[in-house]
Short mmCIF file of C-alpha atoms in Angstrom, two decimals:
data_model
loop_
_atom_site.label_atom_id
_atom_site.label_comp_id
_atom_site.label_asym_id
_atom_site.label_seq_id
_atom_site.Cartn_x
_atom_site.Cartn_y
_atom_site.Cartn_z
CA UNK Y 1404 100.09 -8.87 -41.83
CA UNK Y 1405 102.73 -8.50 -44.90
CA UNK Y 1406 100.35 -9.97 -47.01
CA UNK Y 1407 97.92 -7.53 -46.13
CA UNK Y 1408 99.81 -4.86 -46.71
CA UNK Y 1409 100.92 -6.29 -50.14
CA UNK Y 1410 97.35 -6.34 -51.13
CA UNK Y 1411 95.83 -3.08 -49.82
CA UNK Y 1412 98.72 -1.60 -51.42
CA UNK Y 1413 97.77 -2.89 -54.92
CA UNK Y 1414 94.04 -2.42 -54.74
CA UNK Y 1415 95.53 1.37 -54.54
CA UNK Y 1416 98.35 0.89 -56.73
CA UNK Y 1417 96.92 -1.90 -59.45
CA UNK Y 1418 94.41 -0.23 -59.48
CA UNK Y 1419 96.15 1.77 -61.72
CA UNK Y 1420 98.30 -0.15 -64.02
CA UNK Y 1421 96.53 -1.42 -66.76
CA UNK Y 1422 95.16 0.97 -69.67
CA UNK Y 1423 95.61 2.54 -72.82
CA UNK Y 1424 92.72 6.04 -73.56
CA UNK Y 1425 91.81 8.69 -71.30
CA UNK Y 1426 90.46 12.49 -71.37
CA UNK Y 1427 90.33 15.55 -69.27
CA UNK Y 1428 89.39 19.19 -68.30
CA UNK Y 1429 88.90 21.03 -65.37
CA UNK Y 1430 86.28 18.65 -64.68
CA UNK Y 1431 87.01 16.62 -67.60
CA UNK Y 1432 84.20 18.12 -69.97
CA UNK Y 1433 82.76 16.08 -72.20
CA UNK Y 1434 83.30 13.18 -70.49
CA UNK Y 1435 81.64 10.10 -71.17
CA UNK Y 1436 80.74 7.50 -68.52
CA UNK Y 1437 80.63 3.59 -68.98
CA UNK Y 1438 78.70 2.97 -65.50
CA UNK Y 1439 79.54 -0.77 -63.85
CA UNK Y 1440 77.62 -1.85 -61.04
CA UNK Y 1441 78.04 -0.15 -57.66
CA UNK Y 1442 78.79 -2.66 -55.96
CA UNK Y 1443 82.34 -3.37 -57.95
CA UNK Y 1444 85.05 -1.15 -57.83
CA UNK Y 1445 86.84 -1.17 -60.97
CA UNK Y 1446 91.22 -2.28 -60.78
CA UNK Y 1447 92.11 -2.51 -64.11
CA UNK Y 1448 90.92 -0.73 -67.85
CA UNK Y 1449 92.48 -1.78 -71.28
CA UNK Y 1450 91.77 -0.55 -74.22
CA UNK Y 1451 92.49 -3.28 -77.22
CA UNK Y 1452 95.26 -3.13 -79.23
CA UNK Y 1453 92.67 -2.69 -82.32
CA UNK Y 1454 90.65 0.50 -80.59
CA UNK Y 1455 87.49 -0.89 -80.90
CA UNK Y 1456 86.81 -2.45 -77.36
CA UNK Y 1457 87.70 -1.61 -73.62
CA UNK Y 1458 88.23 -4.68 -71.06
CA UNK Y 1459 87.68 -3.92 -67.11
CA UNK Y 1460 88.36 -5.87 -64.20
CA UNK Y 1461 87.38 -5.14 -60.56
CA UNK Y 1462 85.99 -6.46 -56.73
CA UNK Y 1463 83.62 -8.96 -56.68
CA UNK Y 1464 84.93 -11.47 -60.00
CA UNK Y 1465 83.94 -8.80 -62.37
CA UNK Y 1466 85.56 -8.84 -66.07
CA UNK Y 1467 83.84 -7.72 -68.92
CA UNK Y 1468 84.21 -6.14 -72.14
CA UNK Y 1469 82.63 -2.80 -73.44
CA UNK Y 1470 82.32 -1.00 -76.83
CA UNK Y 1471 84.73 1.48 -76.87
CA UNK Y 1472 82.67 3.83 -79.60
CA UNK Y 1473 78.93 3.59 -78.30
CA UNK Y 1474 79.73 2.27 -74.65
CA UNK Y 1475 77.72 -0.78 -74.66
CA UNK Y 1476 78.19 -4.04 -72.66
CA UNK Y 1477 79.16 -6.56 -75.58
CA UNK Y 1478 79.82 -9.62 -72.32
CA UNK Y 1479 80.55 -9.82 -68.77
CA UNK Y 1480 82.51 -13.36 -68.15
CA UNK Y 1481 81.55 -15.48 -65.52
CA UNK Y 1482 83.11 -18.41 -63.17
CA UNK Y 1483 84.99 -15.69 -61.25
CA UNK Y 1484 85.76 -14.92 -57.21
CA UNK Y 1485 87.51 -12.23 -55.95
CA UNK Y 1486 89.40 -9.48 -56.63
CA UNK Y 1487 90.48 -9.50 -60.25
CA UNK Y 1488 93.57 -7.05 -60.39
CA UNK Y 1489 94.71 -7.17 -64.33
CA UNK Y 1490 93.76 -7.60 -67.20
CA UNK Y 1491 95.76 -7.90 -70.59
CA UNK Y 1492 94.84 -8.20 -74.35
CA UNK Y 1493 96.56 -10.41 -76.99
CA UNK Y 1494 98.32 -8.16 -79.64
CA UNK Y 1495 95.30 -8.84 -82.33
CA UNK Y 1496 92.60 -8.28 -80.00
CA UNK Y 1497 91.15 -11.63 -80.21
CA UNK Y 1498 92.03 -12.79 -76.47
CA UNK Y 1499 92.74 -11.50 -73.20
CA UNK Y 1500 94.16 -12.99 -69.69
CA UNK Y 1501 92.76 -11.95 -66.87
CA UNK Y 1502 93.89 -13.06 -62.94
CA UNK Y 1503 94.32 -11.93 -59.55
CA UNK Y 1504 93.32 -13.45 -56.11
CA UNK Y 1505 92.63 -17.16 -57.30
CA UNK Y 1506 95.79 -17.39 -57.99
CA UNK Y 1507 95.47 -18.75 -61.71
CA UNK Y 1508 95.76 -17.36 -65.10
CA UNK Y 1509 92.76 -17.14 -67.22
CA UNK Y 1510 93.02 -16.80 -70.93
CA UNK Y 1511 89.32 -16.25 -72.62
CA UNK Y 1512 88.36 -15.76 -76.38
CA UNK Y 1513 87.27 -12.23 -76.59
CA UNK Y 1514 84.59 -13.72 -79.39
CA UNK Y 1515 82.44 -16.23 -77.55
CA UNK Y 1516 83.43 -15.69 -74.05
CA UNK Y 1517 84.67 -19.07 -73.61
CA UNK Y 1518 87.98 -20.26 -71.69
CA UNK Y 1519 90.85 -21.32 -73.28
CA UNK Y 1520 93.10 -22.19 -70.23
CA UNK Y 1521 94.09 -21.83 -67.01
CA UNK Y 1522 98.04 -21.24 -66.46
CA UNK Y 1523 98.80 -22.63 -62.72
CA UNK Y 1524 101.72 -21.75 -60.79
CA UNK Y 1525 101.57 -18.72 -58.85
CA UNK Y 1526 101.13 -19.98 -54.93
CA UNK Y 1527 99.26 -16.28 -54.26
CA UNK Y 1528 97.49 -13.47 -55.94
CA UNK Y 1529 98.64 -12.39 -58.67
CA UNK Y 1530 99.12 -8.47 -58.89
CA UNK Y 1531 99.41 -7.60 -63.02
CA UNK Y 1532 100.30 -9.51 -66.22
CA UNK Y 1533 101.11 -8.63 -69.52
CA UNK Y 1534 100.99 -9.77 -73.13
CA UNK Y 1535 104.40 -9.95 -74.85
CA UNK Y 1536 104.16 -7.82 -78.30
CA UNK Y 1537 104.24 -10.64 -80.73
CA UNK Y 1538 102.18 -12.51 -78.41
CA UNK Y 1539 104.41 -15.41 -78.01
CA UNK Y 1540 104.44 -14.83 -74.12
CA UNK Y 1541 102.71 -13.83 -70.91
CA UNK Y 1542 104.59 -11.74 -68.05
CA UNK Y 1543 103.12 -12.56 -63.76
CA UNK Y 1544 103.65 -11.44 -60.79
CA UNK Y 1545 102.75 -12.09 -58.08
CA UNK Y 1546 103.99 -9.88 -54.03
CA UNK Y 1547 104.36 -12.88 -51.70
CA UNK Y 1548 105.64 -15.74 -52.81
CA UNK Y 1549 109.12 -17.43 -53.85
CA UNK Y 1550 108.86 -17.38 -57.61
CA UNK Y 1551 106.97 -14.42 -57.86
CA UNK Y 1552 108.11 -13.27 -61.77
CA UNK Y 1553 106.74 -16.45 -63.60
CA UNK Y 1554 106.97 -16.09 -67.83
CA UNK Y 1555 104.75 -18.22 -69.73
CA UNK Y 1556 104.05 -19.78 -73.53
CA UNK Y 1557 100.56 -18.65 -74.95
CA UNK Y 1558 101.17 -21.28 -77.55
CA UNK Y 1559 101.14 -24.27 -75.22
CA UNK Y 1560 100.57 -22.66 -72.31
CA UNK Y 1561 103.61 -23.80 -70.32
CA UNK Y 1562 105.70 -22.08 -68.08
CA UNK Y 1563 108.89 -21.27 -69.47
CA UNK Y 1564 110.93 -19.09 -67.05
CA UNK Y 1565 110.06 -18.32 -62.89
CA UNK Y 1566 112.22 -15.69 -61.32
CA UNK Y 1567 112.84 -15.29 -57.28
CA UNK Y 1568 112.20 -11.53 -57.24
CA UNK Y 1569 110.62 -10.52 -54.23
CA UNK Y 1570 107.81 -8.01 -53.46
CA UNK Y 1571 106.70 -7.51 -56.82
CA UNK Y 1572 103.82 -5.37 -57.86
CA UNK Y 1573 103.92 -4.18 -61.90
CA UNK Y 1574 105.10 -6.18 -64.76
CA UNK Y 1575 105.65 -4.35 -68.46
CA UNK Y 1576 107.22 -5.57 -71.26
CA UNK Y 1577 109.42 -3.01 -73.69
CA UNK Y 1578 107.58 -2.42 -76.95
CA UNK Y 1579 110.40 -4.65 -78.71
CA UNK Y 1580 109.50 -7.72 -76.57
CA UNK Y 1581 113.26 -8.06 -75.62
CA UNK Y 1582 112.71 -6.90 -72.03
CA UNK Y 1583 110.68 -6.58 -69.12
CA UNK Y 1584 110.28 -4.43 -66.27
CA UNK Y 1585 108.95 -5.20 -63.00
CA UNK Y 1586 108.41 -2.99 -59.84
CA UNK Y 1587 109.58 -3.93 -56.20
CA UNK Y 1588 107.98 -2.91 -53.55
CA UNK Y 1589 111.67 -2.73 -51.45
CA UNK Y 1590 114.22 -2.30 -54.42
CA UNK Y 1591 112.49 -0.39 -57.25
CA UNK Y 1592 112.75 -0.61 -60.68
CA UNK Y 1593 114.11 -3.84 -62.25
CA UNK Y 1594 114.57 -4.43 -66.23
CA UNK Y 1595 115.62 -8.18 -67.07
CA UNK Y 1596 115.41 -10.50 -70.27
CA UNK Y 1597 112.78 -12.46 -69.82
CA UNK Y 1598 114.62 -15.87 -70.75
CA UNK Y 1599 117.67 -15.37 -68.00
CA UNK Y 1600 118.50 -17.21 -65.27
CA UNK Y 1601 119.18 -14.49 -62.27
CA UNK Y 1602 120.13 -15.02 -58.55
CA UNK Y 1603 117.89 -12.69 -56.48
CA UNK Y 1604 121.32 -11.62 -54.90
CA UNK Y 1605 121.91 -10.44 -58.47
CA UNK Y 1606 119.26 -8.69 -58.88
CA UNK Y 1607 120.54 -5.22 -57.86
CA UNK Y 1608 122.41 -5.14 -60.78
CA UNK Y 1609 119.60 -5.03 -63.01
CA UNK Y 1610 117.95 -1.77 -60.87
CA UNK Y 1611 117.32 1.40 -62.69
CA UNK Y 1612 115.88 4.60 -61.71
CA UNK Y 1613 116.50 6.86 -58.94
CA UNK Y 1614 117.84 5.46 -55.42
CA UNK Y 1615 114.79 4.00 -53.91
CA UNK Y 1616 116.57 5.52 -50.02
CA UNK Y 1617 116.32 9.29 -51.92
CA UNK Y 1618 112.99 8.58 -53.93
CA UNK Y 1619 110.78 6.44 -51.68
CA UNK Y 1620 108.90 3.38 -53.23
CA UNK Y 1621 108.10 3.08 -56.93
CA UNK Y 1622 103.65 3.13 -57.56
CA UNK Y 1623 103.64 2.82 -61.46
CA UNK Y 1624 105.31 2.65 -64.52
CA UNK Y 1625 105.57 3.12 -68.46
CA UNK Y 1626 107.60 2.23 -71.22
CA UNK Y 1627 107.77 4.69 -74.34
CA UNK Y 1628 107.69 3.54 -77.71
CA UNK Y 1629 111.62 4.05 -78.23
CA UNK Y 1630 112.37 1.18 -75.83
CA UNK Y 1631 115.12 2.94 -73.87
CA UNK Y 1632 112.92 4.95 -72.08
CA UNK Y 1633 110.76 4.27 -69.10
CA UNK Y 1634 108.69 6.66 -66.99
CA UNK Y 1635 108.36 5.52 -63.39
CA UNK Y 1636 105.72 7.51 -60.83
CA UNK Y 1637 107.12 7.34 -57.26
CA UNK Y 1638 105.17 8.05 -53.78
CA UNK Y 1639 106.32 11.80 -53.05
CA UNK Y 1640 104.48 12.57 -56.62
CA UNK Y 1641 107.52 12.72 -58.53
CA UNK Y 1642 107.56 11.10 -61.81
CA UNK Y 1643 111.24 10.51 -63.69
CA UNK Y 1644 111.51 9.55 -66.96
CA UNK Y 1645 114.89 7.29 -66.98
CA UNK Y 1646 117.27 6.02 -69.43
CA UNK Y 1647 117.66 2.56 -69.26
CA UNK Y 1648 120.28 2.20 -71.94
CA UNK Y 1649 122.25 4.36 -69.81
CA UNK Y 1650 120.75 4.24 -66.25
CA UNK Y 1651 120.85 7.95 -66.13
CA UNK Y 1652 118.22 10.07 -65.33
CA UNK Y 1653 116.52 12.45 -68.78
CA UNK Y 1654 113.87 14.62 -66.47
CA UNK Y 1655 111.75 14.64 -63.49
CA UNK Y 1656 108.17 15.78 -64.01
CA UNK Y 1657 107.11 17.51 -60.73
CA UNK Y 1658 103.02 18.96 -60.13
CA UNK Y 1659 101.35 15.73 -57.88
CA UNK Y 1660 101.24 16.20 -54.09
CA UNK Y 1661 100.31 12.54 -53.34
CA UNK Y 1662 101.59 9.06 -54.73
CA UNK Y 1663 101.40 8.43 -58.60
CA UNK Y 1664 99.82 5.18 -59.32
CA UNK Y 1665 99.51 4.88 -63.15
CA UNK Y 1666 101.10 6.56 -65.95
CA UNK Y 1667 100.39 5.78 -69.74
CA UNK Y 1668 102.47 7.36 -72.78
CA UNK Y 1669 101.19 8.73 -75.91
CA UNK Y 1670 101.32 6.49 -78.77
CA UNK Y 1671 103.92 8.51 -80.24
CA UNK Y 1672 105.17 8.97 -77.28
CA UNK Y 1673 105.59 12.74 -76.94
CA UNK Y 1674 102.92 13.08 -74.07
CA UNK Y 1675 102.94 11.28 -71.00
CA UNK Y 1676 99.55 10.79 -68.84
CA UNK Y 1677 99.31 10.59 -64.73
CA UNK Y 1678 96.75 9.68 -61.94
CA UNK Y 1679 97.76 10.01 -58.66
CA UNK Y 1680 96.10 10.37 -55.20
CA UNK Y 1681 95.68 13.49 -54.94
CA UNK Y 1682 93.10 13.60 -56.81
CA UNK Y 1683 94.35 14.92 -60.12
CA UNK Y 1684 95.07 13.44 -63.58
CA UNK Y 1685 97.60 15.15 -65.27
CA UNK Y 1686 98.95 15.61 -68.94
CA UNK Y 1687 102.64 16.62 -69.79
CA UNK Y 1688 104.70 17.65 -72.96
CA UNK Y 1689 107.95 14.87 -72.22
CA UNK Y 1690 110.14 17.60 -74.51
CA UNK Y 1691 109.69 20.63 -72.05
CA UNK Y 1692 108.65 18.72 -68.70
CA UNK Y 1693 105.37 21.36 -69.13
CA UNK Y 1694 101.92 20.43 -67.35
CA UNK Y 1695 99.97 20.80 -70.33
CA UNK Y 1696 96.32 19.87 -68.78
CA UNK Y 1697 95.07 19.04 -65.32
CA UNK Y 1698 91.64 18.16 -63.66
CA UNK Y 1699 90.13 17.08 -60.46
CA UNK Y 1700 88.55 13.76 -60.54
CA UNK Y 1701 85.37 13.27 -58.61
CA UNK Y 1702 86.81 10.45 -57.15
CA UNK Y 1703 90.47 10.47 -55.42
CA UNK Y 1704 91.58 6.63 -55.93
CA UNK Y 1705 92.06 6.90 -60.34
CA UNK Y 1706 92.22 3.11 -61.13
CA UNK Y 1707 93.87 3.06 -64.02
CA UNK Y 1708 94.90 5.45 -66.95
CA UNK Y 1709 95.32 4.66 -70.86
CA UNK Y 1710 95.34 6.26 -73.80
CA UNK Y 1711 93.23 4.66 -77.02
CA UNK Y 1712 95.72 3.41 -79.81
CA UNK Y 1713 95.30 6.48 -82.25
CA UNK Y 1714 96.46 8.69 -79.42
CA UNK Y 1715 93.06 10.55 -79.15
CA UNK Y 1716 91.21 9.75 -76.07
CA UNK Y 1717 92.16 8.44 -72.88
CA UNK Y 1718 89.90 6.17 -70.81
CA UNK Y 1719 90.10 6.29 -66.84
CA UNK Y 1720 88.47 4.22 -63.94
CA UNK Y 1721 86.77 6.63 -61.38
CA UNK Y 1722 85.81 4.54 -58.98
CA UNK Y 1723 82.79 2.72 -59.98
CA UNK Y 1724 82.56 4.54 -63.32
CA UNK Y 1725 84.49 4.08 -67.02
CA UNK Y 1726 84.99 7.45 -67.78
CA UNK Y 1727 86.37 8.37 -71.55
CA UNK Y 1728 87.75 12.47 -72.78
CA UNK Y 1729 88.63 13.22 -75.76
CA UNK Y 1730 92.54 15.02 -75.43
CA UNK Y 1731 91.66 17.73 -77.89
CA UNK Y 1732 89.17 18.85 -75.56
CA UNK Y 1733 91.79 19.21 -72.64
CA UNK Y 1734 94.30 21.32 -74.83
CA UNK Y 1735 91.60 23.50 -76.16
CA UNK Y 1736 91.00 26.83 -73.61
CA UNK Y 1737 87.29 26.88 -72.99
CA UNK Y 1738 85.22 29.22 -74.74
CA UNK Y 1739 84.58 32.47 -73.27
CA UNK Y 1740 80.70 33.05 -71.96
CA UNK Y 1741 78.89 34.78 -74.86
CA UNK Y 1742 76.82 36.91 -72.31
CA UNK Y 1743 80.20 38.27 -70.55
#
């Protein structure tokens, strides 16, 4: 039953922690759609590190790569079962891992398609992975197991660290590579160096964020590009944007009525993008805590939310569909009717 309840929580939750490009308006206009079949709900969207292409995972083994400019297919890859929760690209675009409820790790050249390894380990699904930034390493995790934070070598593809940790659901790494942060389900939000060796009875001392008794249970979470800070999107729709430097609290960003289960930071880091539940996306100006744009999606459960690498679209999974905006359409008042 646990298990269960690990899982259905991340097909709501993972499905929301993987992107990079998005867009928006009242009913996002201008959007456009990347359709996938209808059968397979999409978990996970990244956009490359390079801007050009747009990776999706989903129900059903699907993982394939789009064209980020004209929208077409450019592969699907094959020789997959089940749910595939996260995907994650190298920093130079040319590979990406992909994993979820087989257990393994699969690395594939973005080129050709073709597998370059499976990293075994993980004893159950794992939940979300990510590239280090020089590319040296791969973050897992995995909810239910004993070593469920596992760290790995891309260069031989070894396992070099595996933490006890608990209920995990998230893994980031800071933009410097020197840390990562993991959510868990019970305890919250917990930055570590990804080389330690750490007692899970010492892992409260590596918690940051608001008291998980006062807040509730962390959904999502963000780094910004000035490594200190991290924005973390809780159940009651609150999102705080946290010190980590200094454990102390900088803001709390308040407008979603229902859980917030991916957030995604401007490139330069001075606007901060949400999905939650309720069926909104939401864009906000970090300086002033201001909503700056807001629009109903079509679909309630947003799996995932990124924003493109130049900072100018944002790409977001509505259920079945890709859908891409352009952010200078969402800060732009429409144009009044001609007629009126």
């Amino acid at each position: 039953m646990r298990k269960q309840l690990c899982r259905w929580l991340l097909i709501l939750l993972l499905s929301t922690i993987a992107t990079s490009g998005f867009r928006v308006g009242a009913q996002a206009v201008g959007t456009t759609a990347i359709a996938t079949p209808q059968t397979q709900t999409i978990i996970a969207t990244t956009w490359s590190p390079d801007g050009s292409k747009i990776a999706r995972s989903g129900t059903g083994g699907f993982l394939s790569i789009w064209d980020a400019n004209t929208g077409n297919l450019i592969r699907n890859f094959i020789g997959l079962s089940g749910t595939i929760y996260t995907v994650a690209w190298s920093p130079d675009s040319t590979k990406i891992a992909s994993a979820g409820d087989d257990k393994l790790i699969h690395i594939w050249n973005v080129s050709n398609g073709q597998s370059l390894a499976n990293l075994i380990g993980h004893n159950d699904s794992i939940l979300s992975l990510d590239w280090s930034p020089d590319g040296s390493k791969i973050a897992s995790v995995s909810a239910v197991e004993h070593l469920s934070l596992r760290i790995w070598d891309t260069a031989t593809f070894q396992q070099l660290n595996a933490f006890q940790a608990g209920n995990l659901q998230s893994v980031k790494w800071s933009l410097d590579g020197s840390k990562i942060a993991v959510v868990n389900t019970n305890a919250g939000i917990v930055i570590v160096d990804p080389l330690a060796t750490i007692p899970i009875q010492n892992w409260v001392d590596y918690l940051v964020g608001p008291n998980s008794s006062v807040s509730g249970s962390a959904g999502s979470m963000a780094w910004r590009n000035d490594n200190t800070t991290i924005a973390v999107g809780y159940f009651d729709g609150k999102i705080y944007l946290w010190n980590v430097a200094t454990n102390q609290q900088v803001s709390v960003l308040q407008g979603h009525t229902g859980w917030v289960g991916s957030l995604s930071w401007s490139p330069d880091g001075t606007q901060l993008a949400s999905a939650s539940n309720d069926g909104t996306i939401k864009l906000w100006n970090v300086a002033t805590g201001e909503q700056i744009a807001s629009f109903t999606k079509p679909q309630s459960l947003t799996t995932s939310i990124a924003w493109n690498p130049d900072g100018s679209q944002l790409a977001y999974g509505d259920g079945t569909d890709l859908k891409i905006v352009t952010v200078a359409d969402l800060l732009t008042p429409p144009t009044a009717d001609p007629q009126r």
